XYZ file of C-alpha atoms in Angstrom:
772
model
C -3.744 -5.804 -18.988
C -5.958 -7.846 -16.839
C -5.144 -11.118 -15.117
C -7.527 -13.714 -16.352
C -9.511 -15.188 -19.192
C -13.096 -15.986 -18.338
C -12.196 -19.237 -16.614
C -9.560 -17.642 -14.425
C -11.765 -14.608 -13.852
C -14.656 -16.717 -12.614
C -13.381 -19.990 -11.171
C -10.633 -18.626 -8.916
C -13.225 -16.561 -7.086
C -15.325 -19.645 -6.351
C -12.540 -21.255 -4.368
C -11.815 -18.096 -2.378
C -15.403 -17.179 -1.662
C -16.442 -20.704 -0.732
C -13.684 -20.609 1.870
C -14.978 -17.298 3.182
C -18.504 -18.596 3.436
C -17.415 -21.496 5.598
C -16.581 -19.268 8.569
C -17.978 -15.787 8.184
C -21.261 -16.590 9.927
C -20.191 -15.804 13.457
C -22.053 -12.521 14.101
C -25.786 -12.265 14.639
C -25.988 -8.682 15.837
C -26.598 -8.981 19.572
C -24.313 -7.097 21.965
C -22.831 -10.282 23.429
C -22.229 -11.783 20.012
C -20.688 -8.512 18.759
C -18.215 -8.628 21.640
C -17.409 -12.236 20.816
C -17.047 -11.283 17.176
C -14.290 -8.780 17.990
C -12.204 -11.518 19.605
C -12.647 -13.950 16.713
C -9.369 -14.522 14.797
C -11.122 -13.556 11.561
C -12.499 -10.257 12.867
C -11.803 -7.352 10.495
C -12.630 -3.899 11.891
C -13.710 -1.133 9.525
C -13.131 2.216 11.261
C -12.933 4.073 7.927
C -16.118 2.603 6.473
C -14.296 1.056 3.485
C -16.765 -1.830 3.241
C -19.969 0.049 3.990
C -22.578 1.074 1.456
C -23.069 -0.262 -2.073
C -19.662 -1.081 -3.622
C -21.212 -1.088 -7.091
C -22.520 2.433 -6.916
C -20.602 4.059 -9.803
C -19.812 7.019 -7.564
C -19.830 10.728 -8.288
C -16.949 12.592 -9.846
C -15.529 15.685 -8.200
C -16.959 18.934 -9.476
C -13.835 21.106 -9.240
C -11.877 21.540 -12.450
C -8.086 21.751 -12.423
C -7.209 25.456 -12.134
C -6.544 26.892 -15.574
C -3.392 28.507 -14.239
C -2.080 25.034 -13.322
C -2.829 23.664 -16.792
C -1.183 26.706 -18.397
C 1.857 26.364 -16.152
C 2.438 22.779 -17.294
C 2.390 23.864 -20.912
C 4.671 26.844 -20.245
C 7.188 24.704 -18.370
C 7.305 22.222 -21.234
C 7.899 25.005 -23.746
C 10.758 26.299 -21.592
C 12.294 22.830 -21.395
C 12.088 22.412 -25.185
C 13.765 25.754 -25.704
C 16.712 24.804 -23.470
C 17.278 21.622 -25.469
C 16.694 23.369 -28.827
C 13.593 21.340 -29.659
C 11.695 23.001 -32.482
C 8.401 21.132 -32.209
C 5.112 22.939 -31.662
C 3.258 19.861 -30.482
C 2.563 19.440 -26.796
C 3.415 16.236 -24.946
C 0.387 15.011 -23.024
C 0.443 12.127 -20.537
C -2.234 9.512 -19.999
C -3.142 5.992 -18.987
C -4.946 3.718 -21.436
C -5.488 0.697 -19.187
C -7.633 1.329 -16.119
C -9.849 -1.084 -14.171
C -12.354 -0.281 -11.465
C -13.926 -2.795 -9.104
C -16.443 -3.438 -11.878
C -13.772 -5.934 -13.003
C -14.368 -9.074 -10.979
C -10.670 -9.700 -10.312
C -10.361 -6.101 -9.112
C -13.233 -6.687 -6.729
C -11.304 -9.635 -5.334
C -8.509 -7.252 -4.293
C -11.083 -5.133 -2.451
C -12.425 -7.881 -0.169
C -12.011 -7.196 3.546
C -9.808 -10.263 4.027
C -7.152 -8.845 1.654
C -4.203 -7.043 3.240
C -4.133 -3.391 2.158
C -7.722 -3.413 0.892
C -9.602 -0.131 1.079
C -12.864 -1.372 -0.328
C -14.398 -0.595 -3.699
C -12.972 1.786 -6.303
C -15.815 2.524 -8.746
C -15.469 4.264 -12.135
C -15.868 7.769 -10.680
C -12.699 7.216 -8.637
C -10.696 6.843 -11.842
C -11.770 10.324 -12.914
C -10.914 11.906 -9.573
C -7.591 10.092 -9.365
C -6.578 11.168 -12.880
C -7.660 14.778 -12.328
C -6.508 15.450 -8.761
C -3.975 12.768 -7.788
C -1.893 11.801 -10.822
C -2.941 14.941 -12.743
C -2.984 13.271 -16.134
C -4.206 14.753 -19.378
C -6.329 11.736 -20.404
C -7.262 8.180 -19.464
C -9.300 5.229 -20.727
C -11.699 3.138 -18.636
C -11.096 -0.513 -19.646
C -12.801 -2.970 -17.321
C -12.925 -6.636 -18.319
C -15.634 -7.235 -20.923
C -16.123 -10.737 -19.497
C -17.280 -9.334 -16.159
C -19.423 -6.418 -17.318
C -23.126 -6.616 -16.619
C -25.416 -4.501 -18.822
C -26.010 -2.038 -15.977
C -22.332 -1.721 -15.121
C -21.509 -0.932 -18.765
C -24.108 1.846 -18.773
C -22.808 3.153 -15.444
C -19.204 3.186 -16.681
C -20.101 5.100 -19.825
C -22.111 7.610 -17.830
C -19.288 8.059 -15.304
C -16.838 8.860 -18.096
C -19.272 11.360 -19.564
C -19.698 13.014 -16.148
C -15.930 13.286 -15.907
C -15.794 15.071 -19.249
C -18.638 17.384 -18.223
C -16.417 18.828 -15.488
C -13.435 19.276 -17.829
C -14.420 22.682 -19.194
C -14.116 23.779 -22.810
C -14.011 20.596 -24.972
C -11.402 22.318 -27.135
C -9.138 22.881 -24.139
C -10.204 20.524 -21.317
C -8.224 19.895 -18.159
C -8.782 16.121 -18.600
C -10.185 13.871 -21.338
C -11.868 10.602 -20.320
C -12.394 7.819 -22.864
C -14.235 4.486 -22.735
C -13.246 1.004 -23.859
C -12.922 -2.514 -22.478
C -10.463 -5.363 -22.110
C -10.934 -8.468 -24.269
C -9.377 -11.020 -21.949
C -8.534 -13.993 -24.199
C -6.396 -16.881 -22.964
C -5.709 -19.966 -25.037
C -5.511 -23.408 -23.498
C -2.218 -23.944 -25.345
C 0.205 -21.881 -27.409
C -1.588 -22.934 -30.601
C -4.814 -21.110 -29.732
C -3.441 -18.334 -27.551
C -3.792 -14.718 -28.715
C -3.709 -12.928 -25.377
C -5.330 -9.900 -23.823
C -6.239 -6.867 -25.935
C -7.777 -3.515 -25.015
C -10.462 -2.056 -27.258
C -10.565 1.751 -27.469
C -13.139 4.190 -28.803
C -12.728 7.862 -29.634
C -16.141 9.015 -28.484
C -18.404 8.450 -25.501
C -21.886 9.290 -26.827
C -24.194 6.230 -26.717
C -24.745 6.347 -30.493
C -20.971 6.359 -31.137
C -19.978 3.306 -29.093
C -21.269 -0.285 -29.015
C -24.274 -0.935 -26.794
C -22.400 -3.743 -25.024
C -18.770 -4.841 -24.616
C -17.515 -7.955 -26.410
C -15.785 -10.526 -24.227
C -13.455 -13.385 -25.097
C -15.057 -16.817 -25.253
C -13.311 -19.560 -23.316
C -13.625 -22.898 -21.626
C -16.826 -23.939 -19.878
C -18.257 -20.425 -20.085
C -21.884 -21.304 -19.568
C -21.181 -23.668 -16.689
C -18.963 -21.189 -14.899
C -21.486 -18.385 -15.183
C -24.156 -20.677 -13.755
C -21.877 -21.602 -10.858
C -21.429 -17.949 -9.992
C -25.161 -17.379 -10.117
C -25.631 -20.165 -7.596
C -22.841 -18.822 -5.424
C -24.471 -15.407 -5.263
C -27.395 -16.805 -3.304
C -25.035 -18.373 -0.772
C -23.202 -15.095 -0.193
C -26.448 -13.364 0.688
C -26.879 -15.845 3.540
C -23.418 -15.177 5.018
C -23.335 -13.286 8.293
C -20.216 -11.351 9.305
C -18.955 -7.959 10.335
C -18.769 -6.940 6.682
C -21.720 -8.995 5.522
C -23.199 -6.277 3.315
C -20.023 -6.142 1.230
C -20.207 -9.845 0.440
C -23.930 -9.567 -0.202
C -23.235 -6.888 -2.815
C -20.697 -9.172 -4.430
C -23.289 -11.947 -4.404
C -25.678 -9.723 -6.297
C -22.974 -8.837 -8.809
C -21.948 -12.407 -9.569
C -25.586 -13.419 -9.842
C -26.223 -10.692 -12.431
C -23.053 -11.658 -14.279
C -23.933 -15.350 -14.190
C -27.530 -14.922 -15.302
C -26.983 -12.444 -18.149
C -28.090 -14.403 -21.238
C -25.612 -15.190 -23.982
C -26.091 -13.281 -27.208
C -27.289 -15.276 -30.192
C -24.400 -16.318 -32.428
C -24.265 -15.446 -36.118
C -26.257 -12.230 -35.711
C -24.867 -8.829 -36.656
C -23.589 -7.164 -33.489
C -25.716 -4.078 -34.129
C -28.882 -6.196 -34.236
C -28.356 -7.927 -30.898
C -30.175 -6.760 -27.749
C -28.169 -4.517 -25.462
C -28.639 -6.722 -22.409
C -27.026 -9.961 -23.634
C -23.466 -11.211 -23.173
C -21.499 -11.162 -26.457
C -18.225 -12.960 -27.103
C -15.562 -13.341 -29.778
C -13.286 -16.397 -29.861
C -10.373 -14.906 -31.833
C -8.994 -11.485 -32.776
C -10.476 -11.994 -36.239
C -13.922 -12.523 -34.741
C -13.461 -9.443 -32.589
C -12.405 -7.314 -35.592
C -15.443 -8.497 -37.548
C -17.835 -7.541 -34.764
C -16.186 -4.128 -34.364
C -16.489 -3.575 -38.121
C -20.213 -4.253 -37.841
C -20.476 -1.283 -35.506
C -18.461 0.865 -37.929
C -16.827 3.130 -35.333
C -13.224 4.293 -35.413
C -11.561 1.754 -33.120
C -8.122 0.782 -31.858
C -7.246 -2.649 -30.479
C -4.046 -2.858 -28.431
C -2.364 -6.078 -27.213
C -0.912 -5.941 -23.734
C 0.953 -8.024 -21.172
C 2.005 -10.273 -24.023
C 4.978 -12.035 -22.364
C 3.232 -12.389 -18.995
C 3.493 -16.079 -18.165
C 0.850 -16.080 -15.438
C -1.691 -16.750 -18.179
C 0.394 -17.195 -21.356
C 0.987 -20.883 -22.196
C 4.636 -21.934 -22.669
C 6.135 -21.248 -26.115
C 3.299 -18.922 -27.140
C 4.320 -16.836 -30.135
C 3.289 -13.800 -32.163
C 3.382 -16.047 -35.245
C -0.055 -17.426 -34.312
C -1.751 -14.049 -34.808
C 0.279 -12.884 -37.805
C -2.000 -14.536 -40.343
C -4.718 -13.217 -42.601
C -7.978 -13.061 -40.748
C -6.337 -12.529 -37.347
C -4.211 -9.478 -38.224
C -5.659 -6.001 -38.789
C -2.937 -3.385 -39.221
C -5.455 -0.526 -39.177
C -6.907 -1.432 -35.820
C -3.773 -2.794 -34.154
C -1.437 0.162 -34.517
C -0.084 0.123 -30.957
C 1.229 -2.309 -28.369
C 1.635 -1.951 -24.614
C 5.349 -2.395 -23.951
C 5.208 -1.909 -20.166
C 2.569 -1.993 -17.436
C 1.951 -2.938 -13.828
C 2.677 -6.493 -14.943
C 6.202 -5.490 -15.971
C 8.183 -5.179 -19.182
C 7.284 -6.989 -22.438
C 9.902 -5.370 -24.677
C 12.942 -7.610 -24.981
C 13.535 -10.799 -26.921
C 15.889 -13.338 -25.382
C 17.020 -16.709 -26.700
C 15.646 -18.814 -23.850
C 12.475 -20.901 -23.778
C 10.631 -22.719 -20.992
C 10.778 -25.892 -23.050
C 12.395 -27.096 -26.261
C 11.412 -29.751 -28.814
C 13.496 -32.623 -30.170
C 13.733 -33.953 -33.739
C 10.466 -35.844 -33.229
C 8.723 -32.668 -32.028
C 8.494 -33.969 -28.473
C 8.987 -31.509 -25.588
C 12.273 -31.628 -23.709
C 13.681 -29.557 -20.862
C 16.433 -27.115 -21.925
C 19.498 -26.667 -19.744
C 20.010 -23.537 -17.634
C 21.845 -20.564 -19.103
C 23.333 -17.449 -17.546
C 20.189 -15.344 -17.998
C 17.560 -18.015 -17.377
C 16.798 -21.012 -15.175
C 14.117 -23.126 -16.912
C 11.363 -24.040 -14.436
C 11.362 -27.610 -15.718
C 15.037 -27.870 -14.735
C 14.377 -26.554 -11.263
C 11.496 -29.010 -10.915
C 14.089 -31.744 -11.328
C 16.383 -30.158 -8.742
C 13.573 -29.855 -6.192
C 12.710 -33.539 -6.611
C 16.408 -34.485 -6.489
C 16.860 -32.656 -3.163
C 13.770 -34.280 -1.686
C 14.857 -37.670 -2.960
C 18.246 -37.317 -1.271
C 16.588 -36.173 1.953
C 14.480 -39.343 1.847
C 17.728 -41.377 1.715
C 17.383 -42.743 -1.816
C 20.626 -43.430 -3.690
C 22.109 -41.039 -6.252
C 21.088 -43.108 -9.263
C 17.448 -43.211 -8.172
C 17.453 -39.475 -7.470
C 18.946 -38.726 -10.901
C 16.186 -40.828 -12.449
C 13.482 -38.988 -10.531
C 14.975 -35.598 -11.412
C 14.892 -36.481 -15.122
C 11.332 -37.736 -14.740
C 10.313 -34.489 -13.010
C 11.734 -32.372 -15.828
C 9.866 -34.390 -18.409
C 6.620 -34.280 -16.455
C 6.922 -30.497 -16.254
C 7.437 -29.910 -19.986
C 4.537 -32.187 -20.895
C 2.208 -29.438 -19.658
C 0.866 -27.341 -22.526
C -0.790 -25.060 -19.983
C 0.614 -22.579 -17.452
C 0.562 -25.194 -14.703
C 3.650 -27.346 -15.082
C 4.594 -26.262 -11.570
C 1.716 -28.356 -10.214
C 3.620 -31.517 -11.165
C 5.866 -30.922 -8.126
C 3.661 -31.699 -5.101
C 3.751 -29.157 -2.308
C 6.524 -27.027 -3.819
C 7.182 -23.828 -1.873
C 7.950 -20.404 -3.322
C 11.570 -20.406 -2.224
C 12.236 -23.878 -3.664
C 11.661 -22.560 -7.183
C 14.402 -19.912 -6.772
C 14.065 -17.551 -9.769
C 13.082 -20.274 -12.237
C 11.253 -18.991 -15.303
C 12.358 -15.381 -14.832
C 14.311 -13.126 -17.206
C 17.459 -12.148 -15.294
C 18.896 -9.554 -17.674
C 15.786 -7.528 -18.513
C 14.597 -4.318 -16.862
C 11.571 -5.012 -14.607
C 10.512 -8.148 -16.511
C 7.026 -9.586 -16.475
C 6.604 -12.786 -14.475
C 7.396 -16.146 -16.143
C 8.676 -14.336 -19.230
C 7.638 -15.751 -22.651
C 10.144 -14.257 -25.170
C 8.333 -15.333 -28.360
C 5.567 -12.934 -27.325
C 7.985 -10.044 -26.739
C 7.631 -6.812 -28.679
C 11.064 -7.225 -30.264
C 10.270 -10.719 -31.518
C 7.015 -9.473 -33.032
C 8.835 -6.691 -34.892
C 11.412 -9.139 -36.283
C 9.086 -11.718 -37.840
C 7.105 -11.746 -41.058
C 4.556 -14.106 -42.561
C 5.567 -15.045 -46.112
C 2.367 -16.909 -47.044
C 1.983 -14.234 -49.728
C 5.586 -13.582 -50.877
C 4.532 -10.414 -52.704
C 2.966 -8.912 -49.600
C 4.403 -10.459 -46.423
C 2.562 -9.621 -43.239
C 4.400 -7.868 -40.418
C 3.707 -5.885 -37.259
C 4.357 -2.138 -37.256
C 3.367 -1.130 -33.757
C 3.741 2.152 -31.939
C 4.629 1.862 -28.251
C 2.568 2.777 -25.213
C 2.838 2.027 -21.498
C 0.026 1.813 -18.968
C -0.628 0.967 -15.345
C -3.271 -1.761 -15.753
C -4.411 -0.551 -12.359
C -7.185 -2.578 -10.758
C -8.024 0.095 -8.187
C -9.150 2.896 -10.519
C -5.837 4.744 -10.129
C -4.715 5.914 -13.580
C -1.036 6.869 -13.796
C -0.130 5.909 -10.224
C 3.601 5.434 -10.917
C 4.527 9.070 -10.191
C 5.758 8.075 -6.712
C 7.089 4.673 -5.700
C 5.118 3.906 -2.544
C 2.233 1.959 -1.016
C 2.963 -1.403 -2.664
C 0.108 -3.334 -1.062
C -2.454 -0.687 -1.937
C -1.229 0.604 -5.299
C -0.176 -2.610 -7.046
C -1.954 -5.943 -7.400
C 0.387 -7.576 -4.846
C -2.552 -8.912 -2.898
C -3.012 -11.652 -0.334
C -4.722 -12.509 2.907
C -4.267 -10.078 5.800
C -3.492 -12.737 8.443
C -2.411 -16.312 8.943
C -5.983 -17.167 9.907
C -7.399 -15.943 6.602
C -4.559 -17.493 4.602
C -5.230 -20.896 6.123
C -8.961 -20.507 5.533
C -8.646 -19.537 1.875
C -5.734 -21.784 0.896
C -6.898 -24.819 2.862
C -4.604 -27.604 3.942
C -1.201 -27.245 2.269
C -0.223 -29.982 -0.151
C 2.373 -32.330 1.309
C 5.770 -32.295 -0.433
C 6.734 -35.588 -2.061
C 10.042 -36.946 -3.400
C 8.513 -37.720 -6.792
C 6.730 -35.570 -9.357
C 3.266 -36.225 -10.784
C 2.546 -36.783 -14.470
C 0.402 -33.998 -15.920
C -2.333 -36.400 -17.001
C -2.789 -37.497 -13.389
C -3.493 -33.983 -12.135
C -7.107 -32.905 -11.580
C -8.580 -30.590 -14.216
C -8.634 -27.632 -11.814
C -4.849 -27.838 -11.439
C -4.375 -27.189 -15.155
C -5.540 -23.579 -14.736
C -3.747 -22.915 -11.463
C -1.449 -19.894 -11.445
C 1.577 -19.035 -9.307
C 0.160 -16.058 -7.452
C 2.575 -16.210 -4.511
C 5.686 -15.774 -6.673
C 3.860 -13.306 -8.901
C 3.506 -10.847 -6.004
C 7.209 -9.960 -6.341
C 6.726 -8.745 -9.915
C 3.884 -6.243 -9.675
C 4.945 -2.677 -10.467
C 3.192 0.671 -10.240
C 3.066 0.623 -14.018
C 3.773 3.109 -16.754
C 2.093 5.885 -18.701
C 1.714 6.848 -22.344
C 2.795 10.168 -23.835
C 1.394 11.637 -27.049
C 2.788 14.416 -29.235
C -0.514 16.200 -29.785
C -1.566 19.310 -31.657
C -3.933 20.262 -28.850
C -5.407 19.110 -25.548
C -8.723 17.969 -26.962
C -10.118 14.497 -27.637
C -9.493 14.576 -31.373
C -5.877 15.703 -31.017
C -5.104 12.888 -28.561
C -6.803 10.267 -30.741
C -5.033 11.483 -33.892
C -1.609 11.325 -32.213
C -2.279 7.739 -31.181
C -3.459 6.812 -34.666
C -0.326 8.192 -36.292
C 1.803 6.457 -33.615
C 3.475 9.694 -32.525
C 3.526 8.307 -29.019
C 5.861 6.742 -26.483
C 5.658 4.892 -23.201
C 7.514 5.271 -19.920
C 7.921 3.067 -16.850
C 6.105 5.704 -14.792
C 8.104 8.970 -14.789
C 7.099 11.844 -17.076
C 10.215 11.816 -19.210
C 10.084 14.112 -22.243
C 11.221 12.407 -25.453
C 11.581 13.307 -29.128
C 12.874 10.900 -31.796
C 13.111 12.042 -35.415
C 14.474 10.922 -38.768
C 16.257 13.930 -40.302
C 16.768 13.110 -43.989
C 13.396 12.023 -45.290
C 12.121 13.411 -48.586
C 8.755 15.157 -48.820
C 6.354 15.126 -51.772
C 8.208 18.022 -53.411
C 11.556 16.265 -53.146
C 12.822 18.454 -50.288
C 14.617 17.173 -47.186
C 12.147 16.720 -44.338
C 12.058 15.576 -40.739
C 9.610 12.896 -39.627
C 8.730 11.849 -36.082
C 8.532 8.612 -34.147
C 5.902 6.237 -35.461
C 6.542 7.191 -39.087
C 6.778 4.686 -41.943
C 8.808 5.524 -45.041
C 10.950 4.098 -47.837
C 14.526 5.278 -48.461
C 17.604 4.279 -50.377
C 20.170 6.450 -48.588
C 21.320 5.724 -45.045
C 18.824 7.163 -42.550
C 19.961 9.815 -40.067
C 18.334 10.284 -36.685
C 18.186 12.652 -33.734
C 16.957 11.857 -30.244
C 16.430 14.307 -27.389
C 15.260 13.504 -23.867
C 14.628 15.369 -20.613
C 14.320 13.676 -17.215
C 11.179 13.734 -15.102
C 10.609 15.986 -12.120
C 11.553 14.852 -8.637
C 8.562 14.863 -6.323
C 7.619 16.635 -3.111
C 5.715 14.739 -0.432
C 1.980 15.278 -0.105
C -0.330 17.103 -2.504
C -0.669 20.619 -3.987
C -2.933 23.015 -2.122
C -5.494 23.131 -4.923
C -5.964 19.378 -4.597
C -6.448 19.594 -0.821
C -9.139 22.191 -1.424
C -10.820 20.025 -4.066
C -11.017 16.720 -2.173
C -12.010 15.961 1.405
C -9.111 14.681 3.503
C -10.787 11.296 4.028
C -11.283 10.805 0.293
C -7.724 11.900 -0.452
C -6.449 9.334 2.040
C -8.489 6.502 0.564
C -7.644 7.303 -3.042
C -3.925 7.880 -2.608
C -2.736 7.798 1.014
C -2.690 11.610 0.688
C 0.098 11.511 -1.905
C -0.210 13.237 -5.301
C 1.826 14.188 -8.313
C 3.615 17.150 -6.748
C 6.703 18.121 -8.736
C 9.664 20.097 -7.538
C 11.649 22.314 -9.907
C 14.457 19.722 -10.096
C 14.599 17.059 -12.768
C 16.321 13.677 -12.803
C 19.260 13.338 -15.158
C 19.085 11.301 -18.330
C 21.932 8.831 -17.876
C 22.142 7.499 -21.429
C 20.285 6.916 -24.655
C 20.116 3.413 -26.109
C 19.269 2.701 -29.746
C 17.630 -0.538 -30.850
C 17.755 -1.704 -34.464
C 15.659 -4.596 -35.769
C 15.848 -5.896 -39.321
C 12.698 -7.913 -40.116
C 13.038 -11.329 -41.705
C 13.709 -11.588 -45.419
C 12.931 -15.311 -45.409
C 10.878 -17.608 -43.164
C 13.915 -19.523 -41.900
C 16.017 -16.446 -41.065
C 17.006 -16.693 -37.388
C 15.481 -13.923 -35.300
C 18.440 -13.835 -32.887
C 20.627 -12.249 -35.557
C 18.057 -9.652 -36.574
C 17.595 -7.870 -33.232
C 20.374 -5.460 -32.275
C 19.467 -4.568 -28.710
C 21.705 -1.728 -27.495
C 22.889 -1.285 -31.070
C 24.227 2.127 -30.119
C 24.611 3.681 -26.660
C 25.176 7.385 -25.988
C 26.316 8.311 -22.501
C 24.863 11.645 -21.386
C 26.447 14.468 -19.444
C 24.854 15.228 -16.076
C 22.744 18.059 -17.390
C 19.268 18.591 -16.003
C 18.327 20.366 -19.224
C 18.422 16.970 -20.927
C 20.438 14.960 -23.434
C 20.595 14.767 -27.216
C 22.324 12.538 -29.734
C 22.463 12.030 -33.491
C 23.357 8.880 -35.393
C 23.003 7.174 -38.754
C 23.090 3.632 -40.115
C 25.857 3.173 -42.678
C 24.929 -0.543 -42.919
C 21.419 0.221 -44.158
C 20.725 -2.228 -46.979
C 17.409 -3.840 -46.040
C 14.184 -2.942 -44.249
C 14.888 -1.792 -40.705
C 13.126 -0.676 -37.542
C 14.697 1.866 -35.169
C 13.615 2.999 -31.730
C 15.289 4.494 -28.675
C 15.249 4.154 -24.918
C 15.948 7.198 -22.763
C 17.346 5.900 -19.467
C 16.899 8.040 -16.369
C 19.250 8.057 -13.385
C 18.505 5.298 -10.880
C 15.869 5.740 -8.173
C 14.176 3.510 -5.560
C 11.355 1.445 -7.061
C 8.663 -0.880 -5.725
C 9.577 -4.534 -6.382
C 12.704 -3.310 -8.133
C 14.525 -6.627 -7.600
C 11.482 -8.890 -7.968
C 12.295 -12.139 -6.091
C 15.554 -10.631 -4.769
C 17.704 -13.641 -5.746
C 21.155 -14.443 -4.372
C 23.760 -16.025 -6.663
C 26.919 -18.036 -6.025
C 30.308 -17.297 -7.593
C 29.313 -19.278 -10.713
C 26.167 -17.242 -11.284
C 23.760 -19.902 -10.056
C 20.742 -18.791 -8.042
C 20.975 -20.229 -4.525
C 18.218 -18.358 -2.653
C 15.408 -15.824 -3.055
C 13.730 -13.369 -0.697
C 10.231 -12.961 -2.141
C 8.005 -9.945 -1.617
C 4.757 -11.681 -0.719
C 1.347 -10.205 -1.328
C -0.060 -11.478 1.954
C 0.737 -11.054 5.645
C 4.199 -12.622 5.251
C 5.494 -9.311 3.914
C 4.578 -6.344 6.099
C 1.980 -4.009 4.642
C 4.394 -1.090 5.030
C 7.261 -2.873 3.196
C 7.412 -1.505 -0.354
C 10.265 -3.872 -1.327
C 12.214 -0.940 -2.755
C 15.305 -1.411 -4.907
C 17.155 1.068 -7.099
C 16.465 0.804 -10.846
C 16.825 3.005 -13.922
C 13.451 4.126 -15.204
C 13.054 4.769 -18.911
C 11.019 5.885 -21.880
C 10.539 3.863 -25.069
C 9.960 5.787 -28.300
C 7.668 4.396 -30.931
C 9.791 2.977 -33.761
C 10.492 4.617 -37.080
C 9.966 2.043 -39.845
C 12.386 2.497 -42.748
C 11.974 0.193 -45.748
C 14.852 -0.046 -48.211
C 13.965 1.265 -51.660
C 15.781 -1.622 -53.366
C 13.256 -3.999 -51.874
């Protein structure tokens, strides 16, 4: 999932780059000036050449195929593991990453700027191929740069890079790696009422006549103006003079091309539009219509749905579950976990509530959640007391601050507290009892909430979501599947920030002075209404997950078919093996049959299930010899700090298996809280490296139900595993946090490791009750 809608994608960069341009012109090239340049506080040396050359060259993929013996060994090992756990399933589990950005995404390019701590320069599309083949050693990946930032040439280059990757893969029926193409549709509503969120668009094929001639972006606020601003900015960058001037000049050229690409004519069939215009769709329904005009087999997958960095407060899946915005054929899958964190769980907290007159009010804290509006009041109360106002006045100002915060329909209520620091907010807005939660968690956009609701506008055919589950990295450095080892936080996640105090001061400008009174939302400047909490966010970036498919072969068609039938699952990074089956289905001949995860069926008898899981391999340091022979040492270091997927023969244990049951609404007013049985059943596993299995049934089955499982692996150290690292008092109240910053305030070598239990999420099995 990407970080921004078009406004965030394009306006945030203006502020940063304008700051850069103010002071980068201190080198003219003479020997004396070069010496002076090296003593300047903003000097950034480049001994590795990370910022030399053209950063928008698509690159060249490596020409060495994965040894066939290595590919065969993976398959043989998996067959051995299945045999030990008595798994009678001929399909092979393949691992991939369906959410990959290169520095062709403008936000990704931001992370590559020389002033960013941990930056190693550009990561073009070809790097994604090499990383997937040699470093993470995946079976497939999708290239999904932001549609809003693609230029016509970059789209052509991305498609060609993917095709080059496939050309190296060997026999198309048995390739070592399959590369796919798609894009991210990066929609963000101004408020919950028009928010649909980010979706990835996937295509099966890569031939030019089997994919659209241009990506389709999400329309948003002030699009034309913002693109013009970037075009103007590009000329200014070209005039900047610095040690790494050429890098900024290349960015100037990019933003100029992006800003001057003409908008496509509206109301014209997508196939009839010229290939070099910029096409947009305002809603999912508009996007589906345009994709239908192309007529290709397509999947559209929502992602990062609960992620509050861009999701307005109280956003809900109900908004999209209406005719015209819902397409069950295209939207078969959902991304449950990524580098942004976990979107699975529903919880009964909200960032704001509404009274009987439908006016926003601030809810009180609860054990698993501190509402940010409440903490806004506490910050103002503390400042008020420090300014020697009496208790009554401070209580009044605290109440005022809470109300000012909840009046914000946007993501920027936090701007109503002038000069608030990261630590003052404690862990406000964060889900305390959820595994690796996404930042500023929005529970009405959780996967579980989506599975529990229905739209009864047509009582005879209520609409509902029936997603399969995937996980991805959402890498912005062309590193598909980089969660195989928990390391290199500043380089492998999007925990970015300025490399020094000098650059931080230059980019951020003068800090806002704290005040003992909050500011009403209507008095804030327009720019503040799109401001995001990037400093706190840095503690929540993860190395992301991967998707696994139960495929009938290694080829493109087999992978696509497995995804379409939802016989897939996601993990938080490790390559856990997972099978989840319903045992007492009835086939067309009336015989008892077994069906796999992702299946949909109707039954009258109580369903019976079996789940089996095997832990992932522990890793050796470094890389396999065949990788060292395939990539130059310098390239291996840049791509992955010379660390690869390099399994030992020892697996992690599966600690337990958790079963989730959800019973979708039977009426519009049926409370969702009572329909979601999280941890409905829990099976503790023996410490057996061969894996764990369990069987169960549902004797209460009397209505439509959804069942899925989580296979929980033994705990292991994980990047950002404790997020803000809060401290609580004896009453469970947060009293302090120790953030993991993205900038110089957290050392580049500090991975902020904490022990967590990684997991795999099966796709659900959807069982409708025959009586219904």
